Amino acid sequence: QVQLVESGGGLVQAGDSLTLSCAASGRPFSSYAMGWFRQAPGKEREFVATISGRTYYTDSVKGRFTISRDNAENSVYLQMNSLKPEDTAVYYCGAHRFLDTYWGQGTQVTVSS
């Protein structure tokens, strides 16, 4: 099992930057694909970015967001630049391996115009 705790969310202005962090417990961390997802009010949870051997991003954040991981520290990060009001959502860290998927509790990101 994997336990995930997100941090770094907050209230920012459009155009600002934020970096989200996800601290994981449980082993082996390096064997899990890690990702970030978000859920805006009234919408389904959607994919944002993932990292395993490669990184993938949803089109709406490409060029603005960067996902990274530090296996030695059991952490995954999401650097978010040029934030837009439509980025407002609860952001969740996820871990996946085979049939196992784990989620953090989420951290709120609010971008004002």
Short mmCIF file of N, CA, C and O in Angstrom, two decimals:
data_model
loop_
_atom_site.label_atom_id
_atom_site.label_comp_id
_atom_site.label_asym_id
_atom_site.label_seq_id
_atom_site.Cartn_x
_atom_site.Cartn_y
_atom_site.Cartn_z
N GLN A 1 0.81 -1.18 0.00
CA GLN A 1 0.00 0.00 0.00
C GLN A 1 0.87 1.25 0.00
O GLN A 1 2.01 1.22 0.42
N VAL A 2 0.28 2.32 -0.50
CA VAL A 2 0.96 3.61 -0.60
C VAL A 2 0.06 4.67 0.02
O VAL A 2 -1.15 4.72 -0.25
N GLN A 3 0.65 5.52 0.83
CA GLN A 3 -0.05 6.67 1.37
C GLN A 3 0.54 7.94 0.78
O GLN A 3 1.76 8.09 0.71
N LEU A 4 -0.33 8.84 0.35
CA LEU A 4 0.08 10.05 -0.35
C LEU A 4 -0.48 11.28 0.35
O LEU A 4 -1.65 11.30 0.72
N VAL A 5 0.36 12.29 0.49
CA VAL A 5 -0.06 13.55 1.11
C VAL A 5 0.40 14.69 0.24
O VAL A 5 1.60 14.90 0.05
N GLU A 6 -0.57 15.46 -0.28
CA GLU A 6 -0.26 16.61 -1.12
C GLU A 6 -0.12 17.87 -0.28
O GLU A 6 -0.73 18.00 0.78
N SER A 7 0.65 18.82 -0.80
CA SER A 7 0.78 20.12 -0.18
C SER A 7 1.17 21.14 -1.24
O SER A 7 1.56 20.77 -2.35
N GLY A 8 1.04 22.40 -0.91
CA GLY A 8 1.49 23.46 -1.80
C GLY A 8 0.40 24.25 -2.49
O GLY A 8 0.69 25.23 -3.17
N GLY A 9 -0.85 23.85 -2.33
CA GLY A 9 -1.93 24.58 -2.94
C GLY A 9 -2.15 25.92 -2.27
O GLY A 9 -1.60 26.21 -1.20
N GLY A 10 -2.96 26.75 -2.91
CA GLY A 10 -3.24 28.06 -2.35
C GLY A 10 -4.02 28.92 -3.30
O GLY A 10 -4.51 28.46 -4.35
N LEU A 11 -4.15 30.18 -2.94
CA LEU A 11 -4.87 31.17 -3.73
C LEU A 11 -3.86 32.08 -4.41
O LEU A 11 -3.02 32.70 -3.74
N VAL A 12 -3.92 32.16 -5.73
CA VAL A 12 -2.98 32.97 -6.50
C VAL A 12 -3.72 33.74 -7.58
O VAL A 12 -4.88 33.46 -7.88
N GLN A 13 -3.03 34.71 -8.15
CA GLN A 13 -3.56 35.48 -9.26
C GLN A 13 -3.22 34.81 -10.59
O GLN A 13 -2.23 34.08 -10.69
N ALA A 14 -4.02 35.06 -11.60
CA ALA A 14 -3.72 34.56 -12.93
C ALA A 14 -2.32 35.01 -13.35
O ALA A 14 -1.92 36.15 -13.12
N GLY A 15 -1.58 34.08 -13.93
CA GLY A 15 -0.21 34.35 -14.34
C GLY A 15 0.83 33.95 -13.31
O GLY A 15 2.02 33.87 -13.64
N ASP A 16 0.40 33.69 -12.09
CA ASP A 16 1.33 33.29 -11.04
C ASP A 16 1.74 31.82 -11.19
O ASP A 16 1.23 31.10 -12.04
N SER A 17 2.65 31.42 -10.32
CA SER A 17 3.15 30.05 -10.31
C SER A 17 2.96 29.41 -8.95
O SER A 17 2.94 30.09 -7.93
N LEU A 18 2.82 28.10 -8.95
CA LEU A 18 2.75 27.30 -7.74
C LEU A 18 3.45 25.98 -8.00
O LEU A 18 3.45 25.49 -9.14
N THR A 19 4.02 25.41 -6.96
CA THR A 19 4.57 24.07 -7.05
C THR A 19 3.90 23.19 -6.01
O THR A 19 3.92 23.50 -4.82
N LEU A 20 3.28 22.13 -6.47
CA LEU A 20 2.64 21.17 -5.59
C LEU A 20 3.62 20.04 -5.28
O LEU A 20 4.41 19.64 -6.13
N SER A 21 3.52 19.53 -4.07
CA SER A 21 4.36 18.42 -3.65
C SER A 21 3.48 17.27 -3.18
O SER A 21 2.40 17.48 -2.63
N CYS A 22 3.97 16.07 -3.38
CA CYS A 22 3.29 14.87 -2.92
C CYS A 22 4.31 13.99 -2.24
O CYS A 22 5.27 13.54 -2.89
N ALA A 23 4.12 13.76 -0.97
CA ALA A 23 5.00 12.90 -0.20
C ALA A 23 4.36 11.53 -0.06
O ALA A 23 3.21 11.41 0.35
N ALA A 24 5.11 10.50 -0.41
CA ALA A 24 4.59 9.14 -0.41
C ALA A 24 5.27 8.30 0.65
O ALA A 24 6.47 8.44 0.91
N SER A 25 4.50 7.43 1.26
CA SER A 25 5.04 6.41 2.14
C SER A 25 4.63 5.05 1.60
O SER A 25 3.60 4.91 0.94
N GLY A 26 5.45 4.06 1.89
CA GLY A 26 5.21 2.75 1.34
C GLY A 26 6.26 2.43 0.28
O GLY A 26 6.77 3.33 -0.38
N ARG A 27 6.54 1.16 0.11
CA ARG A 27 7.59 0.74 -0.80
C ARG A 27 7.11 -0.38 -1.69
O ARG A 27 6.20 -1.14 -1.30
N PRO A 28 7.72 -0.56 -2.86
CA PRO A 28 8.75 0.30 -3.42
C PRO A 28 8.15 1.47 -4.20
O PRO A 28 7.39 1.27 -5.15
N PHE A 29 8.50 2.67 -3.82
CA PHE A 29 7.96 3.85 -4.47
C PHE A 29 8.32 3.91 -5.94
O PHE A 29 7.50 4.29 -6.78
N SER A 30 9.55 3.54 -6.27
CA SER A 30 10.03 3.67 -7.64
C SER A 30 9.29 2.78 -8.63
O SER A 30 9.36 3.02 -9.83
N SER A 31 8.59 1.77 -8.16
CA SER A 31 7.87 0.88 -9.05
C SER A 31 6.49 1.40 -9.45
O SER A 31 5.83 0.79 -10.29
N TYR A 32 6.07 2.50 -8.88
CA TYR A 32 4.76 3.08 -9.17
C TYR A 32 4.86 4.20 -10.19
O TYR A 32 5.76 5.04 -10.12
N ALA A 33 3.94 4.20 -11.12
CA ALA A 33 3.74 5.37 -11.95
C ALA A 33 3.03 6.42 -11.11
O ALA A 33 2.07 6.11 -10.40
N MET A 34 3.50 7.64 -11.17
CA MET A 34 2.94 8.72 -10.37
C MET A 34 2.28 9.74 -11.27
O MET A 34 2.72 9.97 -12.40
N GLY A 35 1.24 10.36 -10.76
CA GLY A 35 0.55 11.34 -11.57
C GLY A 35 -0.17 12.37 -10.75
O GLY A 35 -0.33 12.24 -9.53
N TRP A 36 -0.59 13.42 -11.45
CA TRP A 36 -1.42 14.46 -10.86
C TRP A 36 -2.73 14.52 -11.62
O TRP A 36 -2.77 14.44 -12.85
N PHE A 37 -3.80 14.68 -10.87
CA PHE A 37 -5.14 14.79 -11.40
C PHE A 37 -5.82 15.96 -10.72
O PHE A 37 -5.37 16.43 -9.68
N ARG A 38 -6.89 16.44 -11.31
CA ARG A 38 -7.60 17.55 -10.69
C ARG A 38 -9.09 17.42 -10.91
O ARG A 38 -9.54 16.79 -11.86
N GLN A 39 -9.83 18.02 -10.01
CA GLN A 39 -11.28 18.00 -10.09
C GLN A 39 -11.80 19.40 -9.82
O GLN A 39 -11.66 19.92 -8.71
N ALA A 40 -12.37 20.00 -10.84
CA ALA A 40 -12.97 21.32 -10.72
C ALA A 40 -14.41 21.18 -10.26
O ALA A 40 -15.03 20.12 -10.41
N PRO A 41 -14.98 22.25 -9.69
CA PRO A 41 -16.37 22.17 -9.23
C PRO A 41 -17.32 21.73 -10.33
O PRO A 41 -17.30 22.27 -11.44
N GLY A 42 -18.13 20.74 -10.03
CA GLY A 42 -19.13 20.26 -10.98
C GLY A 42 -18.59 19.39 -12.09
O GLY A 42 -19.34 19.05 -13.00
N LYS A 43 -17.31 19.03 -12.04
CA LYS A 43 -16.72 18.23 -13.11
C LYS A 43 -16.10 16.95 -12.57
O LYS A 43 -15.87 16.81 -11.37
N GLU A 44 -15.85 16.02 -13.49
CA GLU A 44 -15.19 14.78 -13.14
C GLU A 44 -13.71 15.03 -12.89
O GLU A 44 -13.13 16.00 -13.38
N ARG A 45 -13.11 14.14 -12.12
CA ARG A 45 -11.67 14.20 -11.95
C ARG A 45 -11.00 13.93 -13.29
O ARG A 45 -11.36 12.99 -14.00
N GLU A 46 -10.02 14.76 -13.64
CA GLU A 46 -9.36 14.62 -14.92
C GLU A 46 -7.85 14.47 -14.76
O GLU A 46 -7.25 14.95 -13.80
N PHE A 47 -7.27 13.83 -15.74
CA PHE A 47 -5.84 13.64 -15.79
C PHE A 47 -5.14 14.96 -16.07
O PHE A 47 -5.58 15.75 -16.91
N VAL A 48 -4.02 15.20 -15.38
CA VAL A 48 -3.21 16.38 -15.62
C VAL A 48 -1.83 15.98 -16.16
O VAL A 48 -1.42 16.43 -17.23
N ALA A 49 -1.12 15.14 -15.43
CA ALA A 49 0.23 14.76 -15.82
C ALA A 49 0.61 13.45 -15.14
O ALA A 49 0.11 13.14 -14.06
N THR A 50 1.50 12.71 -15.77
CA THR A 50 1.98 11.47 -15.18
C THR A 50 3.45 11.29 -15.52
O THR A 50 3.93 11.84 -16.52
N ILE A 51 4.13 10.54 -14.68
CA ILE A 51 5.55 10.28 -14.89
C ILE A 51 5.87 8.84 -14.50
O ILE A 51 5.52 8.37 -13.43
N SER A 52 6.48 8.14 -15.41
CA SER A 52 7.06 6.83 -15.16
C SER A 52 8.41 6.84 -15.86
O SER A 52 9.35 7.49 -15.39
N GLY A 53 8.52 6.16 -16.99
CA GLY A 53 9.71 6.31 -17.81
C GLY A 53 9.69 7.60 -18.61
O GLY A 53 10.74 8.18 -18.91
N ARG A 54 8.51 8.03 -18.96
CA ARG A 54 8.29 9.27 -19.70
C ARG A 54 7.28 10.13 -18.96
O ARG A 54 6.63 9.67 -18.02
N THR A 55 7.14 11.35 -19.41
CA THR A 55 6.13 12.24 -18.87
C THR A 55 5.05 12.50 -19.91
O THR A 55 5.32 12.54 -21.12
N TYR A 56 3.83 12.64 -19.44
CA TYR A 56 2.69 12.94 -20.30
C TYR A 56 1.86 14.02 -19.65
O TYR A 56 1.74 14.07 -18.42
N TYR A 57 1.28 14.87 -20.48
CA TYR A 57 0.47 15.97 -19.99
C TYR A 57 -0.81 16.09 -20.80
O TYR A 57 -0.83 15.81 -22.00
N THR A 58 -1.85 16.53 -20.14
CA THR A 58 -3.04 16.88 -20.88
C THR A 58 -2.77 18.15 -21.66
O THR A 58 -1.95 18.98 -21.26
N ASP A 59 -3.42 18.29 -22.81
CA ASP A 59 -3.10 19.38 -23.72
C ASP A 59 -3.23 20.76 -23.09
O ASP A 59 -2.46 21.67 -23.40
N SER A 60 -4.17 20.93 -22.20
CA SER A 60 -4.44 22.24 -21.64
C SER A 60 -3.32 22.76 -20.74
O SER A 60 -3.27 23.95 -20.45
N VAL A 61 -2.42 21.88 -20.30
CA VAL A 61 -1.34 22.32 -19.40
C VAL A 61 0.04 22.18 -20.03
O VAL A 61 1.02 22.62 -19.42
N LYS A 62 0.13 21.61 -21.21
CA LYS A 62 1.42 21.45 -21.86
C LYS A 62 2.10 22.79 -22.08
O LYS A 62 1.47 23.75 -22.52
N GLY A 63 3.37 22.85 -21.74
CA GLY A 63 4.12 24.09 -21.84
C GLY A 63 4.02 24.96 -20.61
O GLY A 63 4.79 25.93 -20.49
N ARG A 64 3.11 24.65 -19.71
CA ARG A 64 2.94 25.43 -18.49
C ARG A 64 3.27 24.64 -17.23
O ARG A 64 3.80 25.20 -16.27
N PHE A 65 2.93 23.35 -17.23
CA PHE A 65 3.14 22.51 -16.05
C PHE A 65 4.28 21.54 -16.30
O PHE A 65 4.49 21.07 -17.43
N THR A 66 5.00 21.19 -15.24
CA THR A 66 6.07 20.21 -15.31
C THR A 66 5.96 19.25 -14.14
O THR A 66 5.95 19.68 -12.99
N ILE A 67 5.89 17.96 -14.44
CA ILE A 67 5.87 16.95 -13.40
C ILE A 67 7.28 16.39 -13.24
O ILE A 67 8.01 16.22 -14.22
N SER A 68 7.65 16.12 -12.00
CA SER A 68 8.95 15.52 -11.72
C SER A 68 8.83 14.63 -10.50
O SER A 68 7.84 14.71 -9.76
N ARG A 69 9.82 13.78 -10.30
CA ARG A 69 9.81 12.91 -9.13
C ARG A 69 11.22 12.76 -8.59
O ARG A 69 12.21 12.87 -9.31
N ASP A 70 11.28 12.49 -7.31
CA ASP A 70 12.53 12.23 -6.63
C ASP A 70 12.34 10.93 -5.87
O ASP A 70 11.76 10.92 -4.78
N ASN A 71 12.81 9.84 -6.45
CA ASN A 71 12.58 8.53 -5.84
C ASN A 71 13.29 8.38 -4.50
O ASN A 71 12.79 7.69 -3.61
N ALA A 72 14.45 9.02 -4.36
CA ALA A 72 15.17 8.94 -3.10
C ALA A 72 14.39 9.58 -1.97
O ALA A 72 14.50 9.16 -0.81
N GLU A 73 13.60 10.60 -2.29
CA GLU A 73 12.80 11.29 -1.29
C GLU A 73 11.34 10.84 -1.29
O GLU A 73 10.54 11.39 -0.52
N ASN A 74 10.99 9.89 -2.14
CA ASN A 74 9.61 9.40 -2.24
C ASN A 74 8.63 10.55 -2.48
O ASN A 74 7.59 10.65 -1.82
N SER A 75 8.97 11.40 -3.43
CA SER A 75 8.16 12.59 -3.68
C SER A 75 7.93 12.79 -5.17
O SER A 75 8.75 12.41 -6.00
N VAL A 76 6.81 13.41 -5.47
CA VAL A 76 6.50 13.82 -6.83
C VAL A 76 6.02 15.26 -6.76
O VAL A 76 5.40 15.67 -5.78
N TYR A 77 6.33 16.03 -7.81
CA TYR A 77 6.05 17.46 -7.81
C TYR A 77 5.32 17.86 -9.07
O TYR A 77 5.40 17.21 -10.10
N LEU A 78 4.60 18.95 -8.97
CA LEU A 78 3.97 19.55 -10.14
C LEU A 78 4.24 21.04 -10.10
O LEU A 78 3.68 21.75 -9.26
N GLN A 79 5.12 21.49 -10.98
CA GLN A 79 5.40 22.91 -11.12
C GLN A 79 4.40 23.50 -12.09
O GLN A 79 4.31 23.06 -13.23
N MET A 80 3.66 24.49 -11.64
CA MET A 80 2.61 25.09 -12.43
C MET A 80 2.94 26.55 -12.68
O MET A 80 3.04 27.33 -11.73
N ASN A 81 3.10 26.91 -13.93
CA ASN A 81 3.39 28.28 -14.32
C ASN A 81 2.24 28.85 -15.13
O ASN A 81 1.43 28.11 -15.68
N SER A 82 2.21 30.17 -15.22
CA SER A 82 1.19 30.86 -16.03
C SER A 82 -0.21 30.36 -15.72
O SER A 82 -0.99 30.03 -16.61
N LEU A 83 -0.53 30.30 -14.45
CA LEU A 83 -1.81 29.75 -14.03
C LEU A 83 -2.97 30.59 -14.55
O LEU A 83 -2.89 31.81 -14.64
N LYS A 84 -4.04 29.89 -14.87
CA LYS A 84 -5.26 30.49 -15.39
C LYS A 84 -6.42 30.17 -14.46
O LYS A 84 -6.38 29.18 -13.74
N PRO A 85 -7.47 31.00 -14.49
CA PRO A 85 -8.63 30.69 -13.64
C PRO A 85 -9.19 29.29 -13.89
O PRO A 85 -9.67 28.66 -12.94
N GLU A 86 -9.12 28.80 -15.12
CA GLU A 86 -9.63 27.47 -15.42
C GLU A 86 -8.79 26.35 -14.82
O GLU A 86 -9.18 25.18 -14.87
N ASP A 87 -7.64 26.68 -14.25
CA ASP A 87 -6.84 25.70 -13.52
C ASP A 87 -7.36 25.48 -12.11
O ASP A 87 -6.87 24.59 -11.41
N THR A 88 -8.29 26.29 -11.68
CA THR A 88 -8.84 26.16 -10.33
C THR A 88 -9.46 24.78 -10.15
O THR A 88 -10.33 24.36 -10.92
N ALA A 89 -9.01 24.07 -9.13
CA ALA A 89 -9.48 22.71 -8.88
C ALA A 89 -8.81 22.19 -7.62
O ALA A 89 -7.87 22.79 -7.10
N VAL A 90 -9.31 21.05 -7.15
CA VAL A 90 -8.59 20.29 -6.15
C VAL A 90 -7.64 19.37 -6.90
O VAL A 90 -8.07 18.62 -7.79
N TYR A 91 -6.37 19.43 -6.57
CA TYR A 91 -5.36 18.63 -7.23
C TYR A 91 -5.01 17.42 -6.38
O TYR A 91 -4.73 17.55 -5.18
N TYR A 92 -5.02 16.26 -7.01
CA TYR A 92 -4.76 15.00 -6.33
C TYR A 92 -3.52 14.33 -6.87
O TYR A 92 -3.29 14.29 -8.08
N CYS A 93 -2.73 13.79 -5.98
CA CYS A 93 -1.61 12.96 -6.34
C CYS A 93 -2.08 11.51 -6.40
O CYS A 93 -2.83 11.06 -5.54
N GLY A 94 -1.66 10.79 -7.43
CA GLY A 94 -2.03 9.40 -7.58
C GLY A 94 -0.83 8.51 -7.83
O GLY A 94 0.16 8.93 -8.40
N ALA A 95 -0.93 7.28 -7.37
CA ALA A 95 0.10 6.26 -7.59
C ALA A 95 -0.56 5.03 -8.17
O ALA A 95 -1.63 4.61 -7.70
N HIS A 96 0.07 4.43 -9.18
CA HIS A 96 -0.52 3.27 -9.84
C HIS A 96 0.53 2.22 -10.15
O HIS A 96 1.62 2.54 -10.62
N ARG A 97 0.20 0.99 -9.86
CA ARG A 97 1.01 -0.15 -10.24
C ARG A 97 0.11 -1.36 -10.39
O ARG A 97 -0.60 -1.73 -9.45
N PHE A 98 0.11 -1.94 -11.58
CA PHE A 98 -0.75 -3.08 -11.89
C PHE A 98 -2.20 -2.74 -11.56
O PHE A 98 -2.75 -1.81 -12.13
N LEU A 99 -2.82 -3.47 -10.65
CA LEU A 99 -4.21 -3.24 -10.31
C LEU A 99 -4.39 -2.29 -9.13
O LEU A 99 -5.53 -2.04 -8.71
N ASP A 100 -3.31 -1.76 -8.61
CA ASP A 100 -3.37 -0.91 -7.42
C ASP A 100 -3.32 0.56 -7.79
O ASP A 100 -2.44 0.99 -8.54
N THR A 101 -4.24 1.32 -7.25
CA THR A 101 -4.26 2.76 -7.43
C THR A 101 -4.53 3.42 -6.08
O THR A 101 -5.44 3.01 -5.36
N TYR A 102 -3.76 4.44 -5.77
CA TYR A 102 -3.90 5.15 -4.50
C TYR A 102 -4.00 6.64 -4.76
O TYR A 102 -3.40 7.16 -5.71
N TRP A 103 -4.73 7.32 -3.90
CA TRP A 103 -4.94 8.76 -4.03
C TRP A 103 -4.62 9.47 -2.73
O TRP A 103 -4.84 8.94 -1.64
N GLY A 104 -4.12 10.68 -2.87
CA GLY A 104 -3.98 11.56 -1.72
C GLY A 104 -5.30 12.24 -1.42
O GLY A 104 -6.32 12.00 -2.08
N GLN A 105 -5.29 13.10 -0.42
CA GLN A 105 -6.53 13.77 0.00
C GLN A 105 -6.85 15.00 -0.83
O GLN A 105 -7.97 15.51 -0.76
N GLY A 106 -5.89 15.48 -1.60
CA GLY A 106 -6.08 16.63 -2.45
C GLY A 106 -5.64 17.92 -1.82
O GLY A 106 -5.63 18.08 -0.60
N THR A 107 -5.25 18.87 -2.66
CA THR A 107 -4.90 20.21 -2.21
C THR A 107 -5.56 21.22 -3.16
O THR A 107 -5.55 21.06 -4.37
N GLN A 108 -6.16 22.25 -2.59
CA GLN A 108 -6.94 23.21 -3.36
C GLN A 108 -6.04 24.24 -4.02
O GLN A 108 -5.19 24.85 -3.37
N VAL A 109 -6.25 24.43 -5.31
CA VAL A 109 -5.59 25.50 -6.06
C VAL A 109 -6.69 26.41 -6.60
O VAL A 109 -7.58 25.96 -7.32
N THR A 110 -6.62 27.68 -6.23
CA THR A 110 -7.59 28.66 -6.70
C THR A 110 -6.86 29.79 -7.40
O THR A 110 -5.95 30.40 -6.83
N VAL A 111 -7.23 30.06 -8.64
CA VAL A 111 -6.60 31.09 -9.45
C VAL A 111 -7.64 32.16 -9.75
O VAL A 111 -8.64 31.90 -10.41
N SER A 112 -7.39 33.36 -9.27
CA SER A 112 -8.31 34.46 -9.50
C SER A 112 -7.90 35.25 -10.73
O SER A 112 -6.71 35.36 -11.06
N SER A 113 -8.87 35.82 -11.41
CA SER A 113 -8.61 36.59 -12.61
C SER A 113 -8.31 38.04 -12.29
O SER A 113 -8.55 38.51 -11.17
#
